[in-house]
XYZ file of C-alpha atoms in Angstrom:
93
model
C 23.609 37.838 30.826
C 21.426 34.999 30.449
C 22.373 31.966 27.664
C 19.351 30.705 25.505
C 18.703 28.523 23.047
C 17.731 29.586 19.580
C 14.151 29.045 19.182
C 15.120 26.330 16.364
C 15.885 24.577 18.484
C 12.561 24.107 20.487
C 10.315 23.533 17.165
C 12.946 21.066 16.038
C 12.938 18.026 18.258
C 9.514 17.329 18.179
C 10.024 17.177 14.163
C 12.471 15.455 14.955
C 11.037 12.606 16.832
C 7.442 12.490 14.746
C 9.479 11.795 12.446
C 11.865 8.780 13.956
C 8.715 7.599 15.302
C 7.199 7.861 11.600
C 10.171 5.408 10.095
C 9.663 3.467 13.048
C 6.166 2.553 12.263
C 7.012 1.899 8.848
C 10.116 -0.339 10.202
C 7.710 -2.375 11.570
C 5.357 -2.755 9.448
C 8.423 -4.437 7.037
C 10.564 -6.377 9.660
C 6.818 -7.698 10.798
C 6.182 -8.343 6.918
C 9.425 -10.138 6.117
C 9.146 -12.067 9.583
C 6.016 -14.490 8.036
C 8.747 -15.962 5.674
C 12.099 -15.527 7.760
C 13.764 -15.422 10.918
C 10.355 -14.822 12.246
C 11.370 -15.701 16.278
C 13.282 -12.718 15.595
C 11.107 -10.192 13.415
C 8.297 -11.015 14.965
C 9.022 -9.180 18.605
C 11.542 -6.335 16.608
C 8.447 -5.566 14.996
C 6.507 -5.041 18.300
C 8.656 -2.894 19.954
C 9.309 -0.640 17.002
C 5.637 -0.165 16.965
C 4.812 0.063 20.364
C 7.654 2.665 20.345
C 6.197 4.803 17.365
C 2.415 4.397 18.803
C 4.022 5.685 22.381
C 6.358 8.499 20.705
C 2.617 9.888 18.809
C 3.451 9.049 14.813
C 1.201 9.937 12.358
C 1.112 6.434 10.590
C -0.843 4.824 12.841
C -1.854 2.566 10.535
C 1.433 1.195 9.827
C 2.469 1.125 13.455
C -0.583 -0.991 13.934
C 0.351 -3.315 11.346
C 3.343 -3.595 12.176
C 2.193 -4.439 15.944
C -0.321 -7.119 14.164
C 2.434 -8.958 11.919
C 4.871 -9.340 14.942
C 2.056 -11.128 17.016
C 1.000 -12.658 13.893
C 4.714 -13.711 12.902
C 4.792 -15.348 16.858
C 1.953 -17.506 16.484
C 2.792 -18.531 13.367
C 6.174 -20.294 14.984
C 4.310 -21.377 17.480
C 1.319 -23.215 15.482
C 4.187 -24.457 13.029
C 6.343 -25.261 15.840
C 3.408 -27.547 17.252
C 2.536 -28.612 13.906
C 6.215 -30.431 13.158
C 7.179 -30.922 16.644
C 10.442 -29.275 16.343
C 11.701 -26.034 17.684
C 11.949 -24.672 14.252
C 10.724 -24.016 10.883
C 11.144 -24.307 6.788
C 9.198 -24.096 3.737
């Protein structure tokens, strides 16, 4: 007697992974956008990581993942520029 998984599980795993990757792409975009205004030292790296993972998992929302990646990098660039201009470790509006 051989035990095998039901046929439904074989197709559900890639669909779930893709759906998770799509959610990560959207989350990276939102966090990258929010990071331009607040907590960019935290939200920028999170947006970069989420975008990279979603692209690695093969998201269908590649545009949002690339926007999240770009905005995450922009968060860190804005932080570095403003820190240099104000000669402090943080910045505020």
